[in-house]
Amino acid sequence: MAKIEEVKAMVEAGKMRQVPVLVQEALAEGSAAQDILQAMVDSMSVVGDKFSAGEIYVPEMLMSAKAMAKGVDVLKPLMANGSGSSLGTCIIGTVAGDLHDIGKNLVSMMMESAGFAIVDLGVDVPATKWIEAIKDHKNVTLVACSGLLTTTMPALKEAVQTIKGSGLTGFKVIVGGAPVSQQFADEIGADGFAPDAGSAAVKAKELVS
Amino acid sequence: MIIIGEKINGAIPSVARAIAERNSDFIRNLAKIQADAGANFIDVCASTDVNIEVETLRWLIDLVQEVTDTPICIDSPHVQAIVEAIPFCKRPGLINSVSGEGDKIDVIFPLIADTKWEVAALLCDDSGISKTAEKRLEVFSHIMKRAGEFNIAPSRLHIDPLVEMLCTSEDGINMIVGVMKEIKRQYPSVHITGGCSNVSFNLPVRKLVNQAFLVLAMNAGMDSGIIDPTNQDLAGMIFATEALLGQDEYCMEYISAFRDGRFGQKK
C-alpha cells in the first residue's frame, strides 16, 4: 500500500500518533503535499458520511479531525506562503448559534494550503464580529461562513446580509455547511457556495482572482 | 481498570470438577475467553488439598499459558505454594496475596524484590480483619514500609482493603471508601483492588449491588478488580464509569470497547 493510502486509512481510524509519521513517509515517497492534503480531506468526507449515516460517533469523527490536523501540521511548512499570502486574507468561522467546527476547520486547512492567510474566528460568531474582523485585518479578500444546522440557516443569512450591507468592500463571501445549497447561497446573497472542503478551496480561488 | 479474571478457581464447582477430571479443554477455554475479553491477569486458584496444590497449580498454569500470553495471577492462601508456583510462569504476573499476617511478606517480598512481579496485599494481619479504618491504614503503612525496604515500587502493589458484605455492614461501604481515598492520597500510584462480588453476599439480585459497588469503589480510587471479564454488564459498567470519571478522553475507550464487542452485544 502506498503511504498516501495509509495516511487516508489512519485519518479515517483517527490515529493521531500515526498520521503525522505517515505523512512524513508519504512525502519521502514523493507524494506532493497538496495531494496528501487532498487525500486527508477525502478521508474526512468518508468519515463525515459515516457520521451522517449513524455508523460512527462524534468522538470518532473528532479523532479523525484531530488526526488530520496533526498531519496538516507536518505539511504546513511546505505549503504555507508565510507572511505574504498570494490570495489575501480569508476570514473564516461558524455562524452564531452553531458550535460545529470540524467542517470549518477542514475548509480552513484547504484555504490555507490554497494560498490564503487565515483568520479563524472560531464558532458561534455573531454578525457584528464578522464586520469587526473584516475591518481589523488587512487585505481581506474572502469571508467564509459555515453553518451546519438547519436551525442556524437564519443566522447564516443574517451574517451574509450584515456583511454585504456593511458598505465594506474588496472581498467575496462564500458559504457552506450540511444544510446549505447553491440555491440557498443565492437567496441570501452570498457570492459562492461549495459542497465540501476540497471544492471550497477551488471555488475560493475562483472568487478572488 | 486492571482486570484480574476470576474464572479459574477450584472453589467454583464446575472448575473443581474439571480439575478432578483433568479436563484440559475446559480450563483452556476459560483462559481463552477471559484473555479475549481483555483480562490483564488470569487468576489461577487450585482450592485443593495442600498436598496436591502445587501440582494442580502447575497443571492449570501450563494450560493457561498454552492459549494466552496474558500474565498469571497465582492465587493461594499458602505462601509456600505461591513460592513453588512462580517458576511455572513464563513471565512475571501477580501474586495473590500477601498481608500483614504471619511471614507472608518476609517470604514473598525478598523473592520478587528485583523482578517485575506485582503483588496483591490484603489489609489484615495476625489480629484479623479490623473494623476500623485506622487499623487497616496501619496495616497499609506497614506493608508500604516493607515494600520500600525491598524497592518494590507502589505501582507494583495492589492493595485490597477488604470489603465486607453489605448486609451486615453498619455504614454501607463508607469506611472502606475512606480507606481507599486515604491510600490514594498517600500513594497515588498504588493500585487498589478487590473482589466485586463479596459485597452482595446474601442479598437478592446480587449483580445490581456488585455493579453499584464497582461504580462507587472506582470513584473512591479502585483501579484493579478481581472480576469475571466475560460479564458484559460489568465490563460495560467499568468503561462507562472510567469515562464518567474523566479517565477516557472523548469516551474513545468506551466506544472502542463497544466496537470490539466487549459489552452491549445482543444476547
GROMACS .gro file of C-alpha atoms in nm:
model
  476
    1MET     CA    1   0.000   0.000   0.000
    2ALA     CA    2   0.133   0.344  -0.091
    3LYS     CA    3   0.196   0.565   0.210
    4ILE     CA    4  -0.065   0.814   0.097
    5GLU     CA    5  -0.327   0.536   0.117
    6GLU     CA    6  -0.208   0.455   0.468
    7VAL     CA    7  -0.248   0.821   0.557
    8LYS     CA    8  -0.608   0.802   0.440
    9ALA     CA    9  -0.675   0.486   0.635
   10MET     CA   10  -0.524   0.624   0.956
   11VAL     CA   11  -0.712   0.954   0.930
   12GLU     CA   12  -1.030   0.750   0.897
   13ALA     CA   13  -0.930   0.545   1.200
   14GLY     CA   14  -0.849   0.863   1.394
   15LYS     CA   15  -0.491   0.760   1.475
   16MET     CA   16  -0.335   1.083   1.596
   17ARG     CA   17   0.011   0.939   1.652
   18GLN     CA   18   0.045   0.752   1.326
   19VAL     CA   19  -0.084   1.015   1.083
   20PRO     CA   20   0.199   1.270   1.114
   21VAL     CA   21   0.456   0.991   1.081
   22LEU     CA   22   0.286   0.851   0.773
   23VAL     CA   23   0.256   1.198   0.620
   24GLN     CA   24   0.633   1.233   0.655
   25GLU     CA   25   0.679   0.893   0.494
   26ALA     CA   26   0.442   0.981   0.211
   27LEU     CA   27   0.642   1.297   0.144
   28ALA     CA   28   0.961   1.092   0.145
   29GLU     CA   29   0.796   0.858  -0.103
   30GLY     CA   30   0.748   1.152  -0.338
   31SER     CA   31   0.383   1.245  -0.284
   32ALA     CA   32   0.311   1.617  -0.317
   33ALA     CA   33   0.195   1.797  -0.004
   34GLN     CA   34  -0.113   1.916  -0.188
   35ASP     CA   35  -0.206   1.559  -0.283
   36ILE     CA   36  -0.158   1.433   0.071
   37LEU     CA   37  -0.381   1.710   0.198
   38GLN     CA   38  -0.645   1.626  -0.058
   39ALA     CA   39  -0.622   1.259   0.042
   40MET     CA   40  -0.687   1.354   0.405
   41VAL     CA   41  -0.979   1.573   0.304
   42ASP     CA   42  -1.121   1.280   0.109
   43SER     CA   43  -1.088   1.063   0.420
   44MET     CA   44  -1.270   1.322   0.624
   45SER     CA   45  -1.554   1.324   0.377
   46VAL     CA   46  -1.582   0.947   0.416
   47VAL     CA   47  -1.583   0.998   0.794
   48GLY     CA   48  -1.847   1.268   0.756
   49ASP     CA   49  -2.064   1.035   0.551
   50LYS     CA   50  -2.027   0.759   0.806
   51PHE     CA   51  -2.128   1.000   1.078
   52SER     CA   52  -2.430   1.118   0.883
   53ALA     CA   53  -2.530   0.757   0.834
   54GLY     CA   54  -2.508   0.696   1.209
   55GLU     CA   55  -2.223   0.447   1.171
   56ILE     CA   56  -1.978   0.634   1.392
   57TYR     CA   57  -1.999   0.858   1.698
   58VAL     CA   58  -1.900   1.222   1.744
   59PRO     CA   59  -1.573   1.140   1.929
   60GLU     CA   60  -1.466   0.914   1.644
   61MET     CA   61  -1.521   1.195   1.397
   62LEU     CA   62  -1.334   1.434   1.629
   63MET     CA   63  -1.042   1.194   1.649
   64SER     CA   64  -1.025   1.178   1.271
   65ALA     CA   65  -1.027   1.557   1.250
   66LYS     CA   66  -0.755   1.578   1.515
   67ALA     CA   67  -0.550   1.314   1.336
   68MET     CA   68  -0.580   1.511   1.015
   69ALA     CA   69  -0.478   1.832   1.194
   70LYS     CA   70  -0.161   1.656   1.312
   71GLY     CA   71  -0.093   1.559   0.953
   72VAL     CA   72  -0.155   1.913   0.834
   73ASP     CA   73   0.099   2.040   1.088
   74VAL     CA   74   0.360   1.837   0.904
   75LEU     CA   75   0.250   1.975   0.568
   76LYS     CA   76   0.217   2.338   0.673
   77PRO     CA   77   0.579   2.446   0.638
   78LEU     CA   78   0.577   2.302   0.285
   79MET     CA   79   0.262   2.480   0.178
   80ALA     CA   80   0.233   2.792   0.384
   81ASN     CA   81   0.302   3.102   0.191
   82GLY     CA   82   0.425   3.259   0.511
   83SER     CA   83   0.355   3.622   0.574
   84GLY     CA   84   0.256   3.742   0.231
   85SER     CA   85  -0.013   3.508   0.110
   86SER     CA   86  -0.080   3.536  -0.257
   87LEU     CA   87  -0.457   3.527  -0.237
   88GLY     CA   88  -0.501   3.765   0.055
   89THR     CA   89  -0.669   3.709   0.387
   90CYS     CA   90  -0.964   3.480   0.445
   91ILE     CA   91  -1.185   3.540   0.748
   92ILE     CA   92  -1.350   3.212   0.845
   93GLY     CA   93  -1.587   3.097   1.115
   94THR     CA   94  -1.909   2.922   1.208
   95VAL     CA   95  -2.212   3.148   1.244
   96ALA     CA   96  -2.397   3.245   1.562
   97GLY     CA   97  -2.570   2.965   1.750
   98ASP     CA   98  -2.366   2.692   1.583
   99LEU     CA   99  -2.079   2.517   1.761
  100HIS     CA  100  -1.965   2.287   1.483
  101ASP     CA  101  -1.609   2.330   1.377
  102ILE     CA  102  -1.489   2.011   1.213
  103GLY     CA  103  -1.601   2.107   0.863
  104LYS     CA  104  -1.499   2.468   0.914
  105ASN     CA  105  -1.152   2.357   1.025
  106LEU     CA  106  -1.118   2.137   0.719
  107VAL     CA  107  -1.211   2.425   0.491
  108SER     CA  108  -0.968   2.644   0.681
  109MET     CA  109  -0.684   2.398   0.617
  110MET     CA  110  -0.771   2.375   0.249
  111MET     CA  111  -0.793   2.753   0.212
  112GLU     CA  112  -0.459   2.794   0.380
  113SER     CA  113  -0.299   2.540   0.152
  114ALA     CA  114  -0.452   2.717  -0.146
  115GLY     CA  115  -0.268   3.035  -0.051
  116PHE     CA  116  -0.489   3.237   0.181
  117ALA     CA  117  -0.377   3.382   0.512
  118ILE     CA  118  -0.636   3.251   0.755
  119VAL     CA  119  -0.809   3.441   1.035
  120ASP     CA  120  -1.024   3.187   1.216
  121LEU     CA  121  -1.297   3.342   1.432
  122GLY     CA  122  -1.396   3.004   1.571
  123VAL     CA  123  -1.756   2.901   1.634
  124ASP     CA  124  -2.075   3.086   1.733
  125VAL     CA  125  -1.962   3.408   1.562
  126PRO     CA  126  -2.224   3.686   1.581
  127ALA     CA  127  -2.281   3.903   1.275
  128THR     CA  128  -2.113   4.209   1.430
  129LYS     CA  129  -1.794   4.015   1.495
  130TRP     CA  130  -1.757   3.933   1.126
  131ILE     CA  131  -1.766   4.306   1.048
  132GLU     CA  132  -1.507   4.384   1.316
  133ALA     CA  133  -1.276   4.117   1.181
  134ILE     CA  134  -1.302   4.248   0.825
  135LYS     CA  135  -1.217   4.598   0.949
  136ASP     CA  136  -0.934   4.478   1.173
  137HIS     CA  137  -0.741   4.283   0.911
  138LYS     CA  138  -0.557   4.399   0.603
  139ASN     CA  139  -0.621   4.271   0.256
  140VAL     CA  140  -0.931   4.066   0.333
  141THR     CA  141  -1.030   3.908   0.003
  142LEU     CA  142  -1.263   3.636   0.125
  143VAL     CA  143  -1.512   3.578   0.407
  144ALA     CA  144  -1.616   3.217   0.463
  145CYS     CA  145  -1.923   3.148   0.677
  146SER     CA  146  -2.010   2.800   0.792
  147GLY     CA  147  -2.346   2.678   0.922
  148LEU     CA  148  -2.413   2.315   0.996
  149LEU     CA  149  -2.764   2.311   1.132
  150THR     CA  150  -3.098   2.382   0.967
  151THR     CA  151  -3.170   2.591   1.276
  152THR     CA  152  -2.868   2.813   1.212
  153MET     CA  153  -2.955   2.882   0.849
  154PRO     CA  154  -3.124   3.209   0.952
  155ALA     CA  155  -2.801   3.308   1.131
  156LEU     CA  156  -2.609   3.237   0.812
  157LYS     CA  157  -2.848   3.463   0.623
  158GLU     CA  158  -2.809   3.734   0.888
  159ALA     CA  159  -2.429   3.710   0.876
  160VAL     CA  160  -2.410   3.733   0.498
  161GLN     CA  161  -2.659   4.019   0.477
  162THR     CA  162  -2.488   4.213   0.758
  163ILE     CA  163  -2.151   4.170   0.589
  164LYS     CA  164  -2.290   4.261   0.246
  165GLY     CA  165  -2.481   4.558   0.384
  166SER     CA  166  -2.190   4.699   0.582
  167GLY     CA  167  -2.051   4.907   0.300
  168LEU     CA  168  -1.716   4.729   0.333
  169THR     CA  169  -1.578   4.611   0.000
  170GLY     CA  170  -1.290   4.426  -0.160
  171PHE     CA  171  -1.388   4.075  -0.063
  172LYS     CA  172  -1.622   3.795  -0.164
  173VAL     CA  173  -1.844   3.590   0.069
  174ILE     CA  174  -1.857   3.212   0.046
  175VAL     CA  175  -2.091   2.989   0.248
  176GLY     CA  176  -2.112   2.621   0.321
  177GLY     CA  177  -2.232   2.353   0.558
  178ALA     CA  178  -2.451   2.046   0.552
  179PRO     CA  179  -2.791   2.212   0.500
  180VAL     CA  180  -2.658   2.479   0.262
  181SER     CA  181  -2.722   2.459  -0.113
  182GLN     CA  182  -2.632   2.673  -0.412
  183GLN     CA  183  -2.994   2.787  -0.415
  184PHE     CA  184  -2.982   2.896  -0.050
  185ALA     CA  185  -2.649   3.070  -0.108
  186ASP     CA  186  -2.805   3.264  -0.396
  187GLU     CA  187  -3.113   3.351  -0.189
  188ILE     CA  188  -2.914   3.505   0.096
  189GLY     CA  189  -2.682   3.692  -0.137
  190ALA     CA  190  -2.358   3.501  -0.094
  191ASP     CA  191  -2.103   3.516  -0.378
  192GLY     CA  192  -2.023   3.149  -0.371
  193PHE     CA  193  -2.101   2.806  -0.231
  194ALA     CA  194  -1.916   2.475  -0.218
  195PRO     CA  195  -2.040   2.135  -0.109
  196ASP     CA  196  -1.716   2.021   0.055
  197ALA     CA  197  -1.375   2.136   0.175
  198GLY     CA  198  -1.183   2.042  -0.138
  199SER     CA  199  -1.414   2.226  -0.375
  200ALA     CA  200  -1.435   2.520  -0.131
  201ALA     CA  201  -1.068   2.597  -0.190
  202VAL     CA  202  -1.113   2.574  -0.567
  203LYS     CA  203  -1.420   2.798  -0.553
  204ALA     CA  204  -1.240   3.044  -0.324
  205LYS     CA  205  -0.953   3.085  -0.570
  206GLU     CA  206  -1.201   3.140  -0.850
  207LEU     CA  207  -1.387   3.405  -0.650
  208VAL     CA  208  -1.087   3.617  -0.559
  209SER     CA  209  -0.893   3.602  -0.883
  210MET     CA  210  -0.908  -0.060   3.527
  211ILE     CA  211  -0.679  -0.359   3.570
  212ILE     CA  212  -0.892  -0.668   3.526
  213ILE     CA  213  -0.795  -0.989   3.705
  214GLY     CA  214  -1.001  -1.269   3.552
  215GLU     CA  215  -1.151  -1.481   3.829
  216LYS     CA  216  -1.297  -1.778   3.644
  217ILE     CA  217  -1.024  -2.040   3.703
  218ASN     CA  218  -1.083  -2.113   4.068
  219GLY     CA  219  -1.129  -2.456   4.225
  220ALA     CA  220  -1.384  -2.304   4.462
  221ILE     CA  221  -1.621  -2.289   4.163
  222PRO     CA  222  -1.791  -2.633   4.135
  223SER     CA  223  -1.754  -2.668   3.756
  224VAL     CA  224  -1.383  -2.582   3.781
  225ALA     CA  225  -1.336  -2.822   4.074
  226ARG     CA  226  -1.486  -3.093   3.853
  227ALA     CA  227  -1.258  -3.004   3.563
  228ILE     CA  228  -0.958  -3.021   3.797
  229ALA     CA  229  -1.066  -3.357   3.938
  230GLU     CA  230  -1.123  -3.498   3.588
  231ARG     CA  231  -0.816  -3.323   3.443
  232ASN     CA  232  -1.039  -3.170   3.176
  233SER     CA  233  -0.780  -2.963   2.991
  234ASP     CA  234  -1.012  -2.817   2.730
  235PHE     CA  235  -1.241  -2.676   2.994
  236ILE     CA  236  -0.955  -2.485   3.157
  237ARG     CA  237  -0.803  -2.372   2.826
  238ASN     CA  238  -1.139  -2.234   2.723
  239LEU     CA  239  -1.177  -2.039   3.047
  240ALA     CA  240  -0.832  -1.889   2.992
  241LYS     CA  241  -0.906  -1.801   2.633
  242ILE     CA  242  -1.244  -1.636   2.684
  243GLN     CA  243  -1.103  -1.423   2.966
  244ALA     CA  244  -0.798  -1.320   2.764
  245ASP     CA  245  -1.021  -1.238   2.467
  246ALA     CA  246  -1.241  -1.028   2.694
  247GLY     CA  247  -0.941  -0.814   2.785
  248ALA     CA  248  -0.828  -0.955   3.121
  249ASN     CA  249  -0.491  -0.810   3.230
  250PHE     CA  250  -0.416  -1.111   3.452
  251ILE     CA  251  -0.567  -1.459   3.465
  252ASP     CA  252  -0.619  -1.567   3.825
  253VAL     CA  253  -0.537  -1.932   3.890
  254CYS     CA  254  -0.655  -2.080   4.217
  255ALA     CA  255  -0.646  -2.454   4.286
  256SER     CA  256  -0.858  -2.471   4.603
  257THR     CA  257  -0.745  -2.830   4.650
  258ASP     CA  258  -0.583  -3.013   4.942
  259VAL     CA  259  -0.247  -2.863   5.028
  260ASN     CA  260  -0.059  -3.182   4.933
  261ILE     CA  261  -0.171  -3.159   4.568
  262GLU     CA  262  -0.199  -2.781   4.540
  263VAL     CA  263   0.135  -2.714   4.372
  264GLU     CA  264   0.094  -2.985   4.109
  265THR     CA  265  -0.260  -2.861   4.042
  266LEU     CA  266  -0.135  -2.505   4.003
  267ARG     CA  267   0.129  -2.629   3.762
  268TRP     CA  268  -0.128  -2.812   3.554
  269LEU     CA  269  -0.356  -2.507   3.547
  270ILE     CA  270  -0.080  -2.254   3.473
  271ASP     CA  271   0.058  -2.466   3.189
  272LEU     CA  272  -0.287  -2.487   3.029
  273VAL     CA  273  -0.345  -2.113   3.056
  274GLN     CA  274  -0.004  -2.042   2.905
  275GLU     CA  275  -0.079  -2.275   2.614
  276VAL     CA  276  -0.357  -2.045   2.492
  277THR     CA  277  -0.263  -1.694   2.603
  278ASP     CA  278   0.029  -1.465   2.688
  279THR     CA  279  -0.182  -1.285   2.949
  280PRO     CA  280   0.018  -1.296   3.273
  281ILE     CA  281  -0.085  -1.532   3.552
  282CYS     CA  282  -0.216  -1.428   3.890
  283ILE     CA  283  -0.108  -1.704   4.131
  284ASP     CA  284  -0.384  -1.730   4.387
  285SER     CA  285  -0.328  -1.927   4.706
  286PRO     CA  286  -0.365  -1.878   5.079
  287HIS     CA  287  -0.043  -2.076   5.121
  288VAL     CA  288   0.269  -1.872   5.074
  289GLN     CA  289   0.480  -2.180   5.008
  290ALA     CA  290   0.257  -2.292   4.722
  291ILE     CA  291   0.299  -1.947   4.564
  292VAL     CA  292   0.677  -1.965   4.600
  293GLU     CA  293   0.681  -2.304   4.428
  294ALA     CA  294   0.442  -2.194   4.152
  295ILE     CA  295   0.638  -1.881   4.050
  296PRO     CA  296   0.885  -2.082   3.833
  297PHE     CA  297   0.592  -2.229   3.634
  298CYS     CA  298   0.513  -1.884   3.496
  299LYS     CA  299   0.675  -1.782   3.169
  300ARG     CA  300   0.651  -1.414   3.250
  301PRO     CA  301   0.608  -1.200   3.562
  302GLY     CA  302   0.249  -1.185   3.682
  303LEU     CA  303   0.066  -1.108   4.001
  304ILE     CA  304   0.089  -1.276   4.340
  305ASN     CA  305  -0.241  -1.313   4.522
  306SER     CA  306  -0.175  -1.249   4.801
  307VAL     CA  307   0.026  -1.127   5.095
  308SER     CA  308  -0.098  -0.940   5.402
  309GLY     CA  309   0.021  -0.836   5.744
  310GLU     CA  310  -0.032  -1.196   5.854
  311GLY     CA  311   0.248  -1.425   5.963
  312ASP     CA  312   0.559  -1.438   5.748
  313LYS     CA  313   0.393  -1.382   5.410
  314ILE     CA  314   0.572  -1.055   5.341
  315ASP     CA  315   0.904  -1.190   5.475
  316VAL     CA  316   0.885  -1.476   5.226
  317ILE     CA  317   0.742  -1.306   4.918
  318PHE     CA  318   0.892  -0.956   4.915
  319PRO     CA  319   1.259  -1.063   4.901
  320LEU     CA  320   1.170  -1.317   4.633
  321ILE     CA  321   1.017  -1.056   4.398
  322ALA     CA  322   1.234  -0.761   4.502
  323ASP     CA  323   1.422  -0.723   4.176
  324THR     CA  324   1.159  -0.860   3.940
  325LYS     CA  325   0.857  -0.725   3.755
  326TRP     CA  326   0.617  -0.936   3.960
  327GLU     CA  327   0.326  -0.746   4.109
  328VAL     CA  328   0.163  -0.839   4.436
  329ALA     CA  329  -0.178  -0.809   4.594
  330ALA     CA  330  -0.171  -0.720   4.962
  331LEU     CA  331  -0.468  -0.751   5.196
  332LEU     CA  332  -0.515  -0.506   5.480
  333CYS     CA  333  -0.540  -0.765   5.755
  334ASP     CA  334  -0.283  -0.903   5.999
  335ASP     CA  335  -0.247  -1.158   6.278
  336SER     CA  336  -0.525  -0.989   6.471
  337GLY     CA  337  -0.764  -1.048   6.179
  338ILE     CA  338  -0.969  -0.800   5.979
  339SER     CA  339  -1.014  -0.481   6.172
  340LYS     CA  340  -1.346  -0.298   6.187
  341THR     CA  341  -1.182   0.043   6.179
  342ALA     CA  342  -1.027   0.246   5.900
  343GLU     CA  343  -0.741   0.349   6.132
  344LYS     CA  344  -0.629  -0.006   6.193
  345ARG     CA  345  -0.648  -0.101   5.826
  346LEU     CA  346  -0.442   0.203   5.738
  347GLU     CA  347  -0.185   0.097   5.998
  348VAL     CA  348  -0.155  -0.239   5.821
  349PHE     CA  349  -0.123  -0.046   5.494
  350SER     CA  350   0.159   0.169   5.634
  351HIS     CA  351   0.340  -0.142   5.750
  352ILE     CA  352   0.306  -0.305   5.406
  353MET     CA  353   0.436   0.009   5.233
  354LYS     CA  354   0.730   0.031   5.469
  355ARG     CA  355   0.826  -0.329   5.399
  356ALA     CA  356   0.777  -0.279   5.023
  357GLY     CA  357   1.011   0.018   5.044
  358GLU     CA  358   1.276  -0.196   5.212
  359PHE     CA  359   1.276  -0.426   4.909
  360ASN     CA  360   1.249  -0.148   4.650
  361ILE     CA  361   0.905  -0.268   4.542
  362ALA     CA  362   0.751   0.039   4.380
  363PRO     CA  363   0.397   0.134   4.487
  364SER     CA  364   0.281   0.076   4.128
  365ARG     CA  365   0.360  -0.296   4.169
  366LEU     CA  366   0.125  -0.326   4.466
  367HIS     CA  367  -0.247  -0.396   4.451
  368ILE     CA  368  -0.391  -0.313   4.791
  369ASP     CA  369  -0.710  -0.496   4.884
  370PRO     CA  370  -0.880  -0.302   5.164
  371LEU     CA  371  -1.116  -0.598   5.221
  372VAL     CA  372  -1.474  -0.502   5.152
  373GLU     CA  373  -1.717  -0.680   5.381
  374MET     CA  374  -2.065  -0.791   5.297
  375LEU     CA  375  -2.314  -0.511   5.275
  376CYS     CA  376  -2.597  -0.693   5.451
  377THR     CA  377  -2.419  -0.689   5.786
  378SER     CA  378  -2.226  -0.365   5.747
  379GLU     CA  379  -2.332  -0.080   5.968
  380ASP     CA  380  -2.244   0.206   5.737
  381GLY     CA  381  -2.252   0.058   5.388
  382ILE     CA  382  -1.910   0.096   5.229
  383ASN     CA  383  -1.829   0.435   5.381
  384MET     CA  384  -1.545   0.309   5.596
  385ILE     CA  385  -1.380   0.130   5.305
  386VAL     CA  386  -1.425   0.432   5.080
  387GLY     CA  387  -1.240   0.637   5.341
  388VAL     CA  388  -0.958   0.382   5.344
  389MET     CA  389  -0.935   0.382   4.965
  390LYS     CA  390  -0.923   0.759   4.943
  391GLU     CA  391  -0.654   0.784   5.208
  392ILE     CA  392  -0.444   0.517   5.035
  393LYS     CA  393  -0.463   0.708   4.707
  394ARG     CA  394  -0.384   1.034   4.883
  395GLN     CA  395  -0.067   0.887   5.031
  396TYR     CA  396   0.043   0.687   4.725
  397PRO     CA  397  -0.129   0.797   4.403
  398SER     CA  398   0.044   0.524   4.202
  399VAL     CA  399  -0.052   0.231   4.425
  400HIS     CA  400  -0.334   0.015   4.285
  401ILE     CA  401  -0.646  -0.058   4.485
  402THR     CA  402  -0.806  -0.392   4.414
  403GLY     CA  403  -1.076  -0.615   4.548
  404GLY     CA  404  -1.338  -0.871   4.467
  405CYS     CA  405  -1.654  -0.712   4.336
  406SER     CA  406  -1.894  -0.983   4.440
  407ASN     CA  407  -1.832  -1.040   4.813
  408VAL     CA  408  -2.016  -0.721   4.894
  409SER     CA  409  -2.351  -0.852   4.773
  410PHE     CA  410  -2.341  -1.178   4.968
  411ASN     CA  411  -2.681  -1.288   5.097
  412LEU     CA  412  -2.879  -1.022   4.911
  413PRO     CA  413  -3.126  -1.065   4.626
  414VAL     CA  414  -3.026  -0.967   4.270
  415ARG     CA  415  -2.661  -0.954   4.369
  416LYS     CA  416  -2.542  -0.828   4.032
  417LEU     CA  417  -2.706  -0.490   4.094
  418VAL     CA  418  -2.527  -0.449   4.424
  419ASN     CA  419  -2.200  -0.561   4.263
  420GLN     CA  420  -2.235  -0.303   3.985
  421ALA     CA  421  -2.328  -0.021   4.221
  422PHE     CA  422  -2.033  -0.114   4.440
  423LEU     CA  423  -1.799  -0.113   4.143
  424VAL     CA  424  -1.902   0.240   4.045
  425LEU     CA  425  -1.866   0.377   4.398
  426ALA     CA  426  -1.539   0.196   4.458
  427MET     CA  427  -1.391   0.322   4.130
  428ASN     CA  428  -1.496   0.672   4.234
  429ALA     CA  429  -1.302   0.619   4.557
  430GLY     CA  430  -0.990   0.508   4.369
  431MET     CA  431  -1.027   0.137   4.300
  432ASP     CA  432  -0.844   0.070   3.974
  433SER     CA  433  -0.796  -0.307   3.982
  434GLY     CA  434  -1.051  -0.577   4.035
  435ILE     CA  435  -1.096  -0.950   4.057
  436ILE     CA  436  -1.394  -0.998   3.830
  437ASP     CA  437  -1.542  -1.205   3.551
  438PRO     CA  438  -1.416  -1.022   3.242
  439THR     CA  439  -1.670  -1.200   3.024
  440ASN     CA  440  -1.955  -1.042   3.217
  441GLN     CA  441  -2.066  -0.778   2.969
  442ASP     CA  442  -2.272  -0.581   3.220
  443LEU     CA  443  -1.974  -0.542   3.448
  444ALA     CA  444  -1.736  -0.465   3.162
  445GLY     CA  445  -1.971  -0.200   3.027
  446MET     CA  446  -2.007  -0.053   3.374
  447ILE     CA  447  -1.630  -0.028   3.409
  448PHE     CA  448  -1.584   0.152   3.077
  449ALA     CA  449  -1.880   0.382   3.143
  450THR     CA  450  -1.750   0.469   3.489
  451GLU     CA  451  -1.398   0.539   3.364
  452ALA     CA  452  -1.544   0.776   3.106
  453LEU     CA  453  -1.758   0.949   3.370
  454LEU     CA  454  -1.452   0.985   3.596
  455GLY     CA  455  -1.269   1.166   3.317
  456GLN     CA  456  -1.025   0.880   3.260
  457ASP     CA  457  -1.128   0.828   2.899
  458GLU     CA  458  -1.063   1.112   2.660
  459TYR     CA  459  -1.362   1.169   2.431
  460CYS     CA  460  -1.500   0.833   2.551
  461MET     CA  461  -1.282   0.665   2.289
  462GLU     CA  462  -1.204   0.366   2.514
  463TYR     CA  463  -1.573   0.321   2.580
  464ILE     CA  464  -1.653   0.340   2.210
  465SER     CA  465  -1.366   0.111   2.111
  466ALA     CA  466  -1.462  -0.149   2.369
  467PHE     CA  467  -1.817  -0.141   2.238
  468ARG     CA  468  -1.686  -0.178   1.882
  469ASP     CA  469  -1.478  -0.476   1.999
  470GLY     CA  470  -1.794  -0.640   2.134
  471ARG     CA  471  -1.689  -0.624   2.499
  472PHE     CA  472  -2.035  -0.507   2.605
  473GLY     CA  473  -2.372  -0.410   2.467
  474GLN     CA  474  -2.399  -0.720   2.249
  475LYS     CA  475  -2.744  -0.855   2.182
  476LYS     CA  476  -2.777  -1.174   2.376
   0.00000   0.00000   0.00000
